[in-house]
PDB file of C-alpha atoms in Angstrom:
ATOM      1  CA  UNK A 528    -126.643 -28.135  35.773  1.00 50.00           C
ATOM      2  CA  UNK A 529    -125.969 -26.255  32.592  1.00 50.00           C
ATOM      3  CA  UNK A 530    -122.796 -24.794  34.044  1.00 52.00           C
ATOM      4  CA  UNK A 531    -121.508 -28.266  34.996  1.00 47.00           C
ATOM      5  CA  UNK A 532    -122.121 -29.631  31.487  1.00 51.00           C
ATOM      6  CA  UNK A 533    -120.186 -26.810  29.900  1.00 49.00           C
ATOM      7  CA  UNK A 534    -117.337 -27.253  32.351  1.00 49.00           C
ATOM      8  CA  UNK A 535    -117.175 -30.970  31.630  1.00 52.00           C
ATOM      9  CA  UNK A 536    -116.979 -30.386  27.875  1.00 51.00           C
ATOM     10  CA  UNK A 537    -114.139 -27.920  28.351  1.00 51.00           C
ATOM     11  CA  UNK A 538    -112.145 -30.468  30.348  1.00 49.00           C
ATOM     12  CA  UNK A 539    -112.649 -33.128  27.650  1.00 52.00           C
ATOM     13  CA  UNK A 540    -111.371 -30.815  24.919  1.00 49.00           C
ATOM     14  CA  UNK A 541    -108.347 -29.867  26.946  1.00 53.00           C
ATOM     15  CA  UNK A 542    -107.460 -33.546  27.356  1.00 54.00           C
ATOM     16  CA  UNK A 543    -107.346 -34.249  23.572  1.00 54.00           C
ATOM     17  CA  UNK A 544    -103.855 -34.057  21.904  1.00 55.00           C
ATOM     18  CA  UNK A 545    -103.215 -31.373  19.314  1.00 55.00           C
ATOM     19  CA  UNK A 546    -103.107 -32.740  15.741  1.00 54.00           C
ATOM     20  CA  UNK A 547     -99.535 -32.969  14.342  1.00 57.00           C
ATOM     21  CA  UNK A 548     -97.870 -32.627  17.680  1.00 62.00           C
ATOM     22  CA  UNK A 549     -96.310 -36.115  17.323  1.00 68.00           C
ATOM     23  CA  UNK A 550     -96.117 -36.426  13.437  1.00 72.00           C
ATOM     24  CA  UNK A 551     -92.926 -38.174  12.127  1.00 77.00           C
ATOM     25  CA  UNK A 552     -91.520 -40.054   9.058  1.00 77.00           C
ATOM     26  CA  UNK A 553     -91.129 -43.782   9.598  1.00 84.00           C
ATOM     27  CA  UNK A 554     -89.067 -46.343   7.613  1.00 87.00           C
ATOM     28  CA  UNK A 555     -88.473 -44.379   4.338  1.00 88.00           C
ATOM     29  CA  UNK A 556     -88.234 -46.404   1.118  1.00 92.00           C
ATOM     30  CA  UNK A 557     -86.284 -45.046  -1.883  1.00 94.00           C
ATOM     31  CA  UNK A 558     -86.647 -46.271  -5.488  1.00 95.00           C
ATOM     32  CA  UNK A 559     -83.545 -46.576  -7.670  1.00 95.00           C
ATOM     33  CA  UNK A 560     -84.003 -46.086 -11.414  1.00 96.00           C
ATOM     34  CA  UNK A 561     -80.969 -47.078 -13.507  1.00 95.00           C
ATOM     35  CA  UNK A 562     -80.540 -47.348 -17.280  1.00 94.00           C
ATOM     36  CA  UNK A 563     -77.399 -48.824 -18.851  1.00 90.00           C
ATOM     37  CA  UNK A 564     -76.968 -47.951 -22.525  1.00 85.00           C
ATOM     38  CA  UNK A 565     -74.736 -50.213 -24.593  1.00 85.00           C
ATOM     39  CA  UNK A 566     -72.252 -48.954 -27.157  1.00 81.00           C
ATOM     40  CA  UNK A 567     -73.861 -49.166 -30.558  1.00 85.00           C
ATOM     41  CA  UNK A 568     -73.038 -48.108 -34.097  1.00 87.00           C
ATOM     42  CA  UNK A 569     -74.977 -48.509 -37.297  1.00 89.00           C
ATOM     43  CA  UNK A 570     -74.494 -47.768 -40.984  1.00 90.00           C
ATOM     44  CA  UNK A 571     -77.032 -48.159 -43.757  1.00 90.00           C
ATOM     45  CA  UNK A 572     -77.260 -47.252 -47.427  1.00 89.00           C
ATOM     46  CA  UNK A 573     -80.233 -45.699 -49.159  1.00 86.00           C
ATOM     47  CA  UNK A 574     -81.081 -44.430 -52.607  1.00 79.00           C
ATOM     48  CA  UNK A 575     -82.255 -40.847 -52.810  1.00 70.00           C
ATOM     49  CA  UNK A 576     -85.663 -40.883 -51.158  1.00 66.00           C
ATOM     50  CA  UNK A 577     -85.483 -44.664 -50.781  1.00 71.00           C
ATOM     51  CA  UNK A 578     -85.527 -47.136 -47.903  1.00 74.00           C
ATOM     52  CA  UNK A 579     -82.336 -47.780 -45.970  1.00 75.00           C
ATOM     53  CA  UNK A 580     -80.709 -51.192 -46.432  1.00 80.00           C
ATOM     54  CA  UNK A 581     -77.344 -52.946 -46.278  1.00 78.00           C
ATOM     55  CA  UNK A 582     -77.060 -53.117 -50.070  1.00 84.00           C
ATOM     56  CA  UNK A 583     -74.475 -50.865 -51.693  1.00 87.00           C
ATOM     57  CA  UNK A 584     -74.869 -48.784 -54.810  1.00 87.00           C
ATOM     58  CA  UNK A 585     -74.660 -49.960 -58.421  1.00 88.00           C
ATOM     59  CA  UNK A 586     -72.850 -47.875 -61.049  1.00 90.00           C
ATOM     60  CA  UNK A 587     -73.028 -48.908 -64.711  1.00 91.00           C
ATOM     61  CA  UNK A 588     -72.316 -47.364 -68.111  1.00 92.00           C
ATOM     62  CA  UNK A 589     -71.724 -48.555 -71.682  1.00 93.00           C
ATOM     63  CA  UNK A 590     -69.195 -46.376 -73.535  1.00 94.00           C
ATOM     64  CA  UNK A 591     -66.815 -46.333 -76.459  1.00 96.00           C
ATOM     65  CA  UNK A 592     -63.090 -46.720 -75.926  1.00 96.00           C
ATOM     66  CA  UNK A 593     -61.375 -43.414 -75.256  1.00 96.00           C
ATOM     67  CA  UNK A 594     -64.096 -42.149 -72.890  1.00 97.00           C
ATOM     68  CA  UNK A 595     -63.845 -40.566 -69.433  1.00 97.00           C
ATOM     69  CA  UNK A 596     -66.769 -41.591 -67.225  1.00 96.00           C
ATOM     70  CA  UNK A 597     -67.401 -38.846 -64.665  1.00 94.00           C
ATOM     71  CA  UNK A 598     -69.581 -39.201 -61.545  1.00 91.00           C
ATOM     72  CA  UNK A 599     -72.666 -37.720 -63.207  1.00 88.00           C
ATOM     73  CA  UNK A 600     -72.326 -39.944 -66.282  1.00 90.00           C
ATOM     74  CA  UNK A 601     -73.258 -43.237 -64.662  1.00 88.00           C
ATOM     75  CA  UNK A 602     -76.588 -44.803 -65.468  1.00 83.00           C
ATOM     76  CA  UNK A 603     -76.509 -45.639 -61.750  1.00 57.00           C
ATOM     77  CA  UNK A 604     -74.582 -42.461 -61.051  1.00 49.00           C
ATOM     78  CA  UNK A 605     -73.584 -40.808 -57.812  1.00 47.00           C
ATOM     79  CA  UNK A 606     -75.002 -37.502 -56.583  1.00 44.00           C
ATOM     80  CA  UNK A 607     -76.368 -35.652 -59.584  1.00 45.00           C
ATOM     81  CA  UNK A 608     -76.554 -38.733 -61.803  1.00 47.00           C
ATOM     82  CA  UNK A 609     -79.611 -39.838 -63.730  1.00 47.00           C
ATOM     83  CA  UNK A 610     -80.291 -43.047 -61.802  1.00 50.00           C
ATOM     84  CA  UNK A 611     -81.389 -43.864 -58.266  1.00 52.00           C
ATOM     85  CA  UNK A 612     -79.039 -46.826 -57.934  1.00 69.00           C
ATOM     86  CA  UNK A 613     -76.285 -44.819 -56.238  1.00 80.00           C
ATOM     87  CA  UNK A 614     -76.383 -44.809 -52.449  1.00 86.00           C
ATOM     88  CA  UNK A 615     -75.756 -42.351 -49.649  1.00 91.00           C
ATOM     89  CA  UNK A 616     -74.519 -43.993 -46.464  1.00 92.00           C
ATOM     90  CA  UNK A 617     -75.896 -42.852 -43.098  1.00 91.00           C
ATOM     91  CA  UNK A 618     -74.019 -43.741 -39.937  1.00 89.00           C
ATOM     92  CA  UNK A 619     -74.226 -43.068 -36.209  1.00 87.00           C
ATOM     93  CA  UNK A 620     -72.347 -44.041 -33.032  1.00 86.00           C
ATOM     94  CA  UNK A 621     -73.311 -43.349 -29.421  1.00 85.00           C
ATOM     95  CA  UNK A 622     -69.969 -44.193 -27.793  1.00 79.00           C
ATOM     96  CA  UNK A 623     -67.351 -41.682 -26.704  1.00 78.00           C
ATOM     97  CA  UNK A 624     -64.275 -43.495 -27.954  1.00 78.00           C
ATOM     98  CA  UNK A 625     -64.121 -42.103 -31.480  1.00 81.00           C
ATOM     99  CA  UNK A 626     -65.077 -43.755 -34.782  1.00 85.00           C
ATOM    100  CA  UNK A 627     -63.920 -44.181 -38.369  1.00 90.00           C
ATOM    101  CA  UNK A 628     -65.071 -45.343 -41.788  1.00 94.00           C
ATOM    102  CA  UNK A 629     -62.644 -47.300 -43.960  1.00 96.00           C
ATOM    103  CA  UNK A 630     -62.653 -48.124 -47.664  1.00 97.00           C
ATOM    104  CA  UNK A 631     -61.040 -51.104 -49.405  1.00 98.00           C
ATOM    105  CA  UNK A 632     -61.128 -52.625 -52.849  1.00 97.00           C
ATOM    106  CA  UNK A 633     -62.397 -56.224 -52.706  1.00 97.00           C
ATOM    107  CA  UNK A 634     -63.120 -59.078 -55.098  1.00 97.00           C
ATOM    108  CA  UNK A 635     -66.894 -59.218 -54.691  1.00 95.00           C
ATOM    109  CA  UNK A 636     -69.902 -58.483 -52.514  1.00 93.00           C
ATOM    110  CA  UNK A 637     -70.360 -61.689 -50.514  1.00 93.00           C
ATOM    111  CA  UNK A 638     -68.460 -64.410 -48.683  1.00 94.00           C
ATOM    112  CA  UNK A 639     -64.695 -64.599 -49.012  1.00 96.00           C
ATOM    113  CA  UNK A 640     -64.793 -62.310 -52.037  1.00 96.00           C
ATOM    114  CA  UNK A 641     -65.882 -59.465 -49.757  1.00 95.00           C
ATOM    115  CA  UNK A 642     -62.749 -59.974 -47.647  1.00 95.00           C
ATOM    116  CA  UNK A 643     -60.284 -60.607 -50.486  1.00 97.00           C
ATOM    117  CA  UNK A 644     -58.337 -57.481 -51.419  1.00 97.00           C
ATOM    118  CA  UNK A 645     -58.594 -56.486 -55.072  1.00 97.00           C
ATOM    119  CA  UNK A 646     -58.197 -53.041 -56.616  1.00 98.00           C
ATOM    120  CA  UNK A 647     -58.576 -53.936 -60.311  1.00 98.00           C
ATOM    121  CA  UNK A 648     -61.767 -53.873 -62.283  1.00 97.00           C
ATOM    122  CA  UNK A 649     -61.820 -57.316 -63.907  1.00 97.00           C
ATOM    123  CA  UNK A 650     -63.371 -58.327 -67.229  1.00 96.00           C
ATOM    124  CA  UNK A 651     -64.835 -61.692 -68.199  1.00 93.00           C
ATOM    125  CA  UNK A 652     -61.879 -62.179 -70.513  1.00 92.00           C
ATOM    126  CA  UNK A 653     -59.423 -61.736 -67.658  1.00 92.00           C
ATOM    127  CA  UNK A 654     -58.258 -58.283 -68.733  1.00 95.00           C
ATOM    128  CA  UNK A 655     -58.263 -55.580 -66.070  1.00 97.00           C
ATOM    129  CA  UNK A 656     -58.526 -51.864 -65.409  1.00 98.00           C
ATOM    130  CA  UNK A 657     -56.109 -50.855 -62.659  1.00 98.00           C
ATOM    131  CA  UNK A 658     -56.875 -48.229 -60.051  1.00 98.00           C
ATOM    132  CA  UNK A 659     -55.369 -44.799 -60.629  1.00 98.00           C
ATOM    133  CA  UNK A 660     -56.237 -41.190 -61.302  1.00 98.00           C
ATOM    134  CA  UNK A 661     -55.362 -40.895 -64.999  1.00 97.00           C
ATOM    135  CA  UNK A 662     -57.922 -39.197 -67.250  1.00 97.00           C
ATOM    136  CA  UNK A 663     -56.001 -39.473 -70.521  1.00 97.00           C
ATOM    137  CA  UNK A 664     -53.475 -41.756 -72.184  1.00 96.00           C
ATOM    138  CA  UNK A 665     -53.308 -45.394 -73.201  1.00 96.00           C
ATOM    139  CA  UNK A 666     -53.789 -46.846 -69.693  1.00 97.00           C
ATOM    140  CA  UNK A 667     -57.312 -47.227 -68.339  1.00 98.00           C
ATOM    141  CA  UNK A 668     -57.734 -46.389 -64.637  1.00 98.00           C
ATOM    142  CA  UNK A 669     -60.493 -45.969 -62.056  1.00 98.00           C
ATOM    143  CA  UNK A 670     -60.629 -43.771 -58.946  1.00 98.00           C
ATOM    144  CA  UNK A 671     -63.007 -42.592 -56.222  1.00 97.00           C
ATOM    145  CA  UNK A 672     -63.682 -39.795 -53.760  1.00 97.00           C
ATOM    146  CA  UNK A 673     -66.039 -39.070 -50.859  1.00 96.00           C
ATOM    147  CA  UNK A 674     -68.346 -36.219 -49.864  1.00 95.00           C
ATOM    148  CA  UNK A 675     -69.824 -36.073 -46.370  1.00 93.00           C
ATOM    149  CA  UNK A 676     -72.190 -34.201 -44.069  1.00 91.00           C
ATOM    150  CA  UNK A 677     -71.757 -34.138 -40.295  1.00 86.00           C
ATOM    151  CA  UNK A 678     -68.257 -35.591 -40.678  1.00 86.00           C
ATOM    152  CA  UNK A 679     -64.877 -34.620 -42.108  1.00 88.00           C
ATOM    153  CA  UNK A 680     -63.345 -36.565 -44.984  1.00 95.00           C
ATOM    154  CA  UNK A 681     -59.656 -37.409 -44.718  1.00 95.00           C
ATOM    155  CA  UNK A 682     -57.255 -35.427 -46.867  1.00 94.00           C
ATOM    156  CA  UNK A 683     -56.824 -36.858 -50.353  1.00 96.00           C
ATOM    157  CA  UNK A 684     -60.354 -38.308 -50.564  1.00 97.00           C
ATOM    158  CA  UNK A 685     -62.542 -35.208 -50.285  1.00 97.00           C
ATOM    159  CA  UNK A 686     -64.801 -34.761 -53.288  1.00 95.00           C
ATOM    160  CA  UNK A 687     -65.994 -31.413 -51.932  1.00 95.00           C
ATOM    161  CA  UNK A 688     -62.493 -29.910 -52.009  1.00 94.00           C
ATOM    162  CA  UNK A 689     -61.484 -27.387 -54.660  1.00 94.00           C
ATOM    163  CA  UNK A 690     -60.407 -28.983 -56.882  1.00 93.00           C
ATOM    164  CA  UNK A 691     -62.067 -32.264 -55.964  1.00 94.00           C
ATOM    165  CA  UNK A 692     -59.640 -34.899 -54.742  1.00 97.00           C
ATOM    166  CA  UNK A 693     -59.445 -38.241 -56.569  1.00 98.00           C
ATOM    167  CA  UNK A 694     -57.751 -41.271 -55.069  1.00 98.00           C
ATOM    168  CA  UNK A 695     -56.769 -44.813 -55.965  1.00 98.00           C
ATOM    169  CA  UNK A 696     -58.929 -47.608 -54.565  1.00 98.00           C
ATOM    170  CA  UNK A 697     -57.084 -48.778 -51.398  1.00 98.00           C
ATOM    171  CA  UNK A 698     -55.751 -52.334 -51.346  1.00 98.00           C
ATOM    172  CA  UNK A 699     -56.053 -52.449 -47.538  1.00 98.00           C
ATOM    173  CA  UNK A 700     -58.754 -50.984 -45.303  1.00 97.00           C
ATOM    174  CA  UNK A 701     -57.915 -47.268 -45.280  1.00 97.00           C
ATOM    175  CA  UNK A 702     -59.547 -44.566 -43.174  1.00 96.00           C
ATOM    176  CA  UNK A 703     -61.535 -42.097 -45.256  1.00 97.00           C
ATOM    177  CA  UNK A 704     -63.544 -40.473 -42.421  1.00 92.00           C
ATOM    178  CA  UNK A 705     -62.470 -40.331 -38.784  1.00 87.00           C
ATOM    179  CA  UNK A 706     -63.216 -38.608 -35.466  1.00 81.00           C
ATOM    180  CA  UNK A 707     -61.224 -38.878 -32.254  1.00 77.00           C
ATOM    181  CA  UNK A 708     -63.650 -36.607 -30.398  1.00 70.00           C
ATOM    182  CA  UNK A 709     -65.399 -37.761 -27.257  1.00 65.00           C
ATOM    183  CA  UNK A 710     -68.801 -36.749 -28.611  1.00 72.00           C
ATOM    184  CA  UNK A 711     -70.936 -39.385 -30.372  1.00 77.00           C
ATOM    185  CA  UNK A 712     -72.025 -38.880 -33.976  1.00 78.00           C
ATOM    186  CA  UNK A 713     -75.636 -39.037 -35.124  1.00 79.00           C
ATOM    187  CA  UNK A 714     -76.987 -39.298 -38.646  1.00 84.00           C
ATOM    188  CA  UNK A 715     -73.797 -38.301 -40.449  1.00 88.00           C
ATOM    189  CA  UNK A 716     -73.701 -39.218 -44.137  1.00 92.00           C
ATOM    190  CA  UNK A 717     -71.190 -39.844 -46.879  1.00 94.00           C
ATOM    191  CA  UNK A 718     -71.548 -40.426 -50.611  1.00 93.00           C
ATOM    192  CA  UNK A 719     -68.905 -42.112 -52.785  1.00 95.00           C
ATOM    193  CA  UNK A 720     -68.265 -41.028 -56.367  1.00 94.00           C
ATOM    194  CA  UNK A 721     -66.412 -43.010 -59.023  1.00 96.00           C
ATOM    195  CA  UNK A 722     -64.543 -42.023 -62.178  1.00 96.00           C
ATOM    196  CA  UNK A 723     -63.162 -44.309 -64.913  1.00 98.00           C
ATOM    197  CA  UNK A 724     -60.867 -43.475 -67.783  1.00 98.00           C
ATOM    198  CA  UNK A 725     -61.371 -45.997 -70.604  1.00 98.00           C
ATOM    199  CA  UNK A 726     -58.339 -45.742 -72.850  1.00 98.00           C
ATOM    200  CA  UNK A 727     -58.549 -45.973 -76.663  1.00 97.00           C
ATOM    201  CA  UNK A 728     -56.747 -49.327 -76.490  1.00 96.00           C
ATOM    202  CA  UNK A 729     -58.838 -51.005 -73.754  1.00 97.00           C
ATOM    203  CA  UNK A 730     -60.185 -54.370 -74.910  1.00 96.00           C
ATOM    204  CA  UNK A 731     -63.959 -54.620 -75.302  1.00 96.00           C
ATOM    205  CA  UNK A 732     -65.620 -56.364 -72.344  1.00 96.00           C
ATOM    206  CA  UNK A 733     -67.583 -55.632 -69.161  1.00 96.00           C
ATOM    207  CA  UNK A 734     -65.263 -54.753 -66.272  1.00 97.00           C
ATOM    208  CA  UNK A 735     -66.402 -54.821 -62.639  1.00 96.00           C
ATOM    209  CA  UNK A 736     -64.799 -53.481 -59.476  1.00 97.00           C
ATOM    210  CA  UNK A 737     -65.931 -53.430 -55.840  1.00 96.00           C
ATOM    211  CA  UNK A 738     -65.292 -51.106 -52.898  1.00 97.00           C
ATOM    212  CA  UNK A 739     -66.191 -52.074 -49.323  1.00 96.00           C
ATOM    213  CA  UNK A 740     -66.968 -49.523 -46.593  1.00 96.00           C
ATOM    214  CA  UNK A 741     -66.766 -50.410 -42.893  1.00 94.00           C
ATOM    215  CA  UNK A 742     -67.766 -48.351 -39.826  1.00 91.00           C
ATOM    216  CA  UNK A 743     -65.622 -49.044 -36.728  1.00 89.00           C
ATOM    217  CA  UNK A 744     -66.055 -47.745 -33.172  1.00 84.00           C
ATOM    218  CA  UNK A 745     -64.716 -47.131 -30.639  1.00 82.00           C
ATOM    219  CA  UNK A 746     -61.187 -46.509 -31.897  1.00 80.00           C
ATOM    220  CA  UNK A 747     -59.620 -47.590 -28.591  1.00 69.00           C
TER     221      UNK A 747
END
């Protein structure tokens, strides 16, 4: 009887299928993960160590006639000045079509004034200071230049050149920084500087000028 029981168990084991002998993949399902990133560009202005905003810098100085106001002389001066009112602009673009920054003299900071071309500094009495690069003589003039990091300033506007370039305020939107490269730009910066020659014959008043900067991308 014992031999029969053992024989029966052996037959039962032989009849069982081997594990994995018929394993197969059935009805596979594949996930698709897709991210579409839009073209985007941004530019903001910030005081040294300050919070970024869309407000531009403020440059002010009270002087006697016959004075040259250099970039470091402003009460709200540019890099190296005594005030924190000057701004450094930070800009970035993630597209591959190139980008540029333009500058243009305008009549004010808001509304239609911000789109109206004007290169003169204008006083309350209607007298003006024209744009130009003079630093002596009987004609007052004002000029600007640009320094940048992570970007190349166009010839004629580069404040980091030796000697530093000084340019008239453009009457139309004029490219001051540009890249035609396919690569995007991230966290590049530029800082404007301003210089004013106040001639000995300039009438006493407060004169104000405005320069607008615009980031455009892609170029095509």
